[in-house]
Amino acid sequence: MKNILGAIPKNEYTTKLSVSVCYAVLASIALNFFWQPGHIYSSGLTGLAQILSTLISKTSLFTVPVSAILFVLNVPMFCLAWKKISKKFTVFTIISVTLASIFMQIVPETVLTPDPIICAIFGGAINGLGTGFALRSGISSGGLDIISITIRRATGKSIGSIAILFNAFIIFAAALLFGWKYAFYSALSIFISGKVTDVVYTKQQKMQVMIITKKPEEVVSCVQDRLRRGITIIHGAEGAFSHDGQTVLLTVITRYEMHDLEDAMKASDKEAFVSISDNVKILGNFYDPGM
């Protein structure tokens, strides 16, 4: 592990460690200030840990904290990430999950409001914010994130259906333990958490870029210096008004890379015409940076 961390630039190490701490704090606030007091269940392994903790406390004389169960459930995920994603990604994911488990244990459960709707909304939003920032920085909160990233890197496809089925199980368990009212509140919280994560984690939002330029070599060189993206070059285009010769360049980037693309275009050809289409669907492999 020392060799792995030694190969990471100091500024990147500091950033990832800071994000891990932020995620841990936000996840513990979501759990202990909103979800647990409001009987709201999270998505993924955190929700499963809540269910197991509740069942143990109801069927035995002792209790097992959610934080301990969550860490144990994530151990197989660490092994999967180590083999299938990257060692650097796994190290920082272990750090983030460990810190989250520690903070969940030491942050006291506090009832800010008895309203389960408020608990569902704010718990989901805070957790989604933390998860989104973690994924954006090349680490994860563990659990289903690791399975999703593994399959997406291998096939280029999402596994939203698996997440939906797993979370449906969480919601059904909430209904059995606390009633259907709380199951619906849990569904609301899971939905909000996912939406906030999507807004923050812009690396998964793909955009198709079409560049019409008279300086194709300069543009290609400048873009590829800043982005690890393939570019398709179409020669022989012609402007309908001036009939000047043009070259069309096509590529796909993530929204997270938009700023780098803008810088590249300013440096290579300020007069180029750039058209961008949001949320395009990609078939096949697509390089996922930062993991």
XYZ file of C-alpha atoms in Angstrom:
291
model
C 0.000 0.000 0.000
C 2.936 2.313 0.689
C 4.085 1.891 -2.923
C 0.590 2.661 -4.203
C 0.235 5.844 -2.151
C 3.790 6.857 -2.982
C 2.908 6.860 -6.687
C 0.058 9.333 -6.132
C 0.877 13.053 -6.480
C 0.732 14.846 -3.143
C -1.999 17.262 -4.221
C -4.178 14.388 -5.477
C -3.615 12.458 -2.254
C -4.616 15.501 -0.189
C -7.724 16.122 -2.311
C -8.930 12.526 -2.140
C -8.308 12.330 1.596
C -10.213 15.580 2.150
C -13.126 14.340 0.049
C -13.140 11.059 2.006
C -13.481 13.000 5.254
C -16.249 15.177 3.789
C -18.125 12.105 2.563
C -17.797 10.436 5.964
C -19.167 13.501 7.773
C -22.097 13.927 5.354
C -22.982 10.218 5.435
C -22.974 10.176 9.238
C -25.162 13.303 9.379
C -27.642 11.787 6.930
C -27.823 8.566 8.949
C -27.834 9.847 12.538
C -29.686 13.154 12.130
C -32.342 12.113 9.610
C -32.613 8.451 8.567
C -32.376 6.679 11.911
C -34.592 9.133 13.843
C -37.142 9.170 11.007
C -37.120 5.365 10.463
C -35.962 6.006 6.893
C -33.863 3.472 5.017
C -31.055 4.362 2.658
C -30.251 2.726 -0.659
C -27.581 0.088 -1.223
C -25.510 -1.516 1.509
C -26.217 1.274 3.991
C -29.913 0.438 3.810
C -29.152 -3.278 4.136
C -26.990 -2.539 7.198
C -29.878 -0.581 8.719
C -32.259 -3.490 8.115
C -29.895 -6.054 9.641
C -29.243 -3.818 12.647
C -32.986 -3.371 13.210
C -33.703 -7.105 12.859
C -30.907 -8.030 15.290
C -32.175 -5.557 17.895
C -35.753 -6.862 17.523
C -34.860 -10.562 17.729
C -32.049 -10.641 20.299
C -30.907 -9.109 23.569
C -28.064 -7.181 22.008
C -27.649 -4.632 19.239
C -25.075 -4.301 16.485
C -24.483 -0.756 15.226
C -25.182 0.086 11.599
C -21.589 1.294 11.214
C -20.082 -2.107 12.065
C -22.443 -4.027 9.793
C -21.818 -1.578 6.947
C -18.047 -2.065 7.150
C -18.334 -5.875 7.205
C -20.678 -5.851 4.186
C -18.167 -3.745 2.257
C -15.199 -6.087 2.749
C -16.113 -8.298 -0.272
C -16.603 -5.096 -2.298
C -13.058 -4.021 -1.443
C -11.734 -7.320 -2.817
C -13.744 -6.880 -6.029
C -12.519 -3.310 -6.503
C -8.892 -4.360 -5.891
C -9.080 -6.994 -8.646
C -11.363 -5.311 -11.196
C -11.054 -1.514 -10.871
C -7.725 -0.256 -9.500
C -5.614 -0.460 -6.375
C -5.545 3.320 -5.947
C -9.339 3.488 -6.193
C -9.654 0.643 -3.673
C -7.295 2.216 -1.131
C -9.214 5.477 -1.046
C -12.561 3.666 -1.029
C -11.402 1.692 2.019
C -10.400 4.975 3.638
C -13.761 6.622 2.864
C -15.834 3.636 4.069
C -13.707 3.262 7.218
C -14.036 6.955 8.044
C -17.775 6.840 7.350
C -18.174 3.858 9.699
C -16.188 5.639 12.409
C -18.150 8.884 12.083
C -21.475 6.994 12.037
C -20.452 5.456 15.344
C -19.160 8.580 17.108
C -21.739 11.100 15.838
C -24.687 10.845 18.249
C -28.146 10.047 16.927
C -30.020 13.341 17.197
C -33.690 14.051 16.531
C -33.831 17.362 14.672
C -37.447 16.888 13.601
C -40.095 14.174 14.069
C -41.402 14.760 10.529
C -40.430 11.701 8.417
C -40.891 13.628 5.152
C -38.272 16.194 6.179
C -36.003 13.367 7.346
C -36.406 11.631 3.985
C -35.727 14.765 1.924
C -32.750 16.106 3.836
C -31.225 12.694 4.539
C -31.356 11.819 0.850
C -30.000 15.186 -0.285
C -27.078 15.192 2.157
C -26.111 11.608 1.365
C -26.400 12.232 -2.389
C -24.143 15.258 -2.068
C -21.474 13.242 -0.263
C -21.705 10.278 -2.642
C -21.550 12.516 -5.717
C -18.444 14.345 -4.512
C -16.764 11.040 -3.648
C -17.418 9.537 -7.096
C -16.387 12.770 -8.801
C -13.028 12.593 -7.023
C -12.331 8.995 -8.047
C -13.362 7.253 -4.833
C -16.641 5.676 -3.827
C -18.877 4.979 -0.883
C -18.476 1.252 -1.492
C -21.329 -1.198 -1.921
C -23.300 -1.084 -5.160
C -21.079 1.735 -6.461
C -18.232 -0.747 -6.857
C -20.403 -3.316 -8.644
C -21.758 -0.608 -10.950
C -18.310 0.761 -11.814
C -16.907 -2.732 -12.386
C -19.619 -3.671 -14.881
C -19.593 -0.257 -16.583
C -15.825 -0.410 -17.094
C -16.059 -3.940 -18.478
C -19.062 -3.532 -20.752
C -19.790 0.191 -21.059
C -23.317 -0.497 -19.789
C -25.162 0.674 -16.707
C -26.730 -1.706 -14.193
C -29.562 0.500 -13.083
C -31.934 -2.474 -13.035
C -29.841 -4.216 -10.356
C -29.844 -1.093 -8.201
C -33.607 -0.746 -8.672
C -34.230 -4.358 -7.600
C -31.922 -4.064 -4.588
C -33.530 -0.807 -3.471
C -37.008 -2.303 -3.997
C -35.999 -4.944 -1.475
C -34.926 -2.178 0.945
C -38.285 -0.423 0.542
C -40.233 -3.663 1.039
C -38.241 -4.409 4.206
C -39.026 -0.922 5.509
C -42.715 -1.651 4.935
C -42.531 -4.870 6.959
C -40.590 -3.278 9.816
C -42.315 0.093 10.152
C -45.328 0.099 7.797
C -45.937 1.170 4.204
C -45.896 4.844 5.127
C -42.217 4.623 6.011
C -41.534 2.495 2.956
C -42.775 5.347 0.775
C -40.674 7.819 2.754
C -37.635 5.593 2.178
C -38.416 5.475 -1.552
C -38.564 9.281 -1.595
C -35.203 9.537 0.170
C -33.570 7.029 -2.207
C -34.919 8.943 -5.210
C -33.640 12.299 -3.921
C -30.243 10.825 -3.051
C -29.881 9.419 -6.584
C -30.861 12.691 -8.235
C -28.439 14.749 -6.140
C -25.670 12.233 -6.847
C -26.324 12.549 -10.601
C -26.138 16.352 -10.420
C -22.808 16.324 -8.581
C -21.209 13.306 -10.297
C -20.892 14.832 -13.753
C -18.397 12.227 -15.017
C -21.232 9.905 -15.998
C -23.058 12.562 -18.064
C -21.834 12.130 -21.636
C -21.881 14.861 -24.280
C -21.304 14.617 -28.036
C -19.139 17.413 -29.422
C -19.012 18.496 -33.074
C -16.283 21.005 -33.989
C -16.167 22.757 -37.384
C -12.732 24.296 -37.858
C -10.154 25.437 -40.381
C -7.342 24.400 -38.036
C -7.974 20.684 -37.431
C -4.400 19.740 -36.539
C -4.107 22.455 -33.894
C -7.503 21.610 -32.407
C -6.872 17.861 -32.295
C -3.457 18.332 -30.705
C -4.735 20.783 -28.107
C -7.819 18.761 -27.176
C -5.906 15.497 -26.827
C -3.242 17.199 -24.707
C -5.981 18.012 -22.180
C -8.408 15.113 -22.610
C -7.977 11.375 -23.129
C -10.568 11.189 -25.889
C -10.630 9.821 -29.404
C -11.577 12.196 -32.216
C -13.117 11.346 -35.588
C -11.945 13.637 -38.430
C -14.217 14.324 -41.427
C -12.435 16.141 -44.263
C -13.970 17.959 -47.197
C -16.764 19.874 -45.435
C -17.809 23.153 -47.038
C -19.554 26.231 -45.673
C -22.828 26.920 -47.547
C -22.427 30.716 -47.430
C -18.725 31.290 -48.137
C -17.914 27.863 -49.653
C -14.709 27.812 -47.604
C -13.163 24.416 -46.902
C -13.796 23.141 -43.363
C -12.998 20.059 -41.290
C -15.511 18.452 -38.947
C -14.254 16.849 -35.714
C -16.460 14.530 -33.647
C -15.821 13.328 -30.101
C -17.655 12.418 -26.889
C -16.691 13.833 -23.501
C -18.194 13.933 -20.012
C -19.714 17.066 -18.531
C -16.876 17.040 -16.001
C -14.429 17.609 -18.897
C -16.353 20.552 -20.358
C -14.055 23.181 -18.849
C -10.959 21.473 -20.291
C -12.592 21.394 -23.732
C -13.392 25.104 -23.563
C -9.782 25.875 -22.636
C -8.525 23.732 -25.514
C -10.749 25.513 -28.039
C -9.686 28.963 -26.806
C -6.038 27.971 -27.158
C -6.324 26.328 -30.600
C -9.095 28.024 -32.613
C -11.313 30.737 -31.146
C -13.211 31.014 -34.453
C -14.272 27.362 -34.543
C -17.955 26.464 -34.430
C -18.666 24.008 -31.595
C -21.964 22.170 -31.184
C -22.626 20.105 -28.032
C -25.424 17.579 -27.448
C -26.240 16.635 -23.851
C -26.860 13.166 -22.397
C -26.020 11.049 -25.423
C -26.218 7.258 -25.189
C -22.999 5.344 -25.797
C -22.822 1.738 -27.007
C -19.510 0.023 -26.338
C -16.589 0.936 -24.113
C -16.091 4.506 -22.981
C -12.996 5.530 -21.029
C -13.934 6.334 -17.417
C -11.327 8.775 -16.032
C -10.184 9.086 -12.481
C -10.568 5.515 -11.210
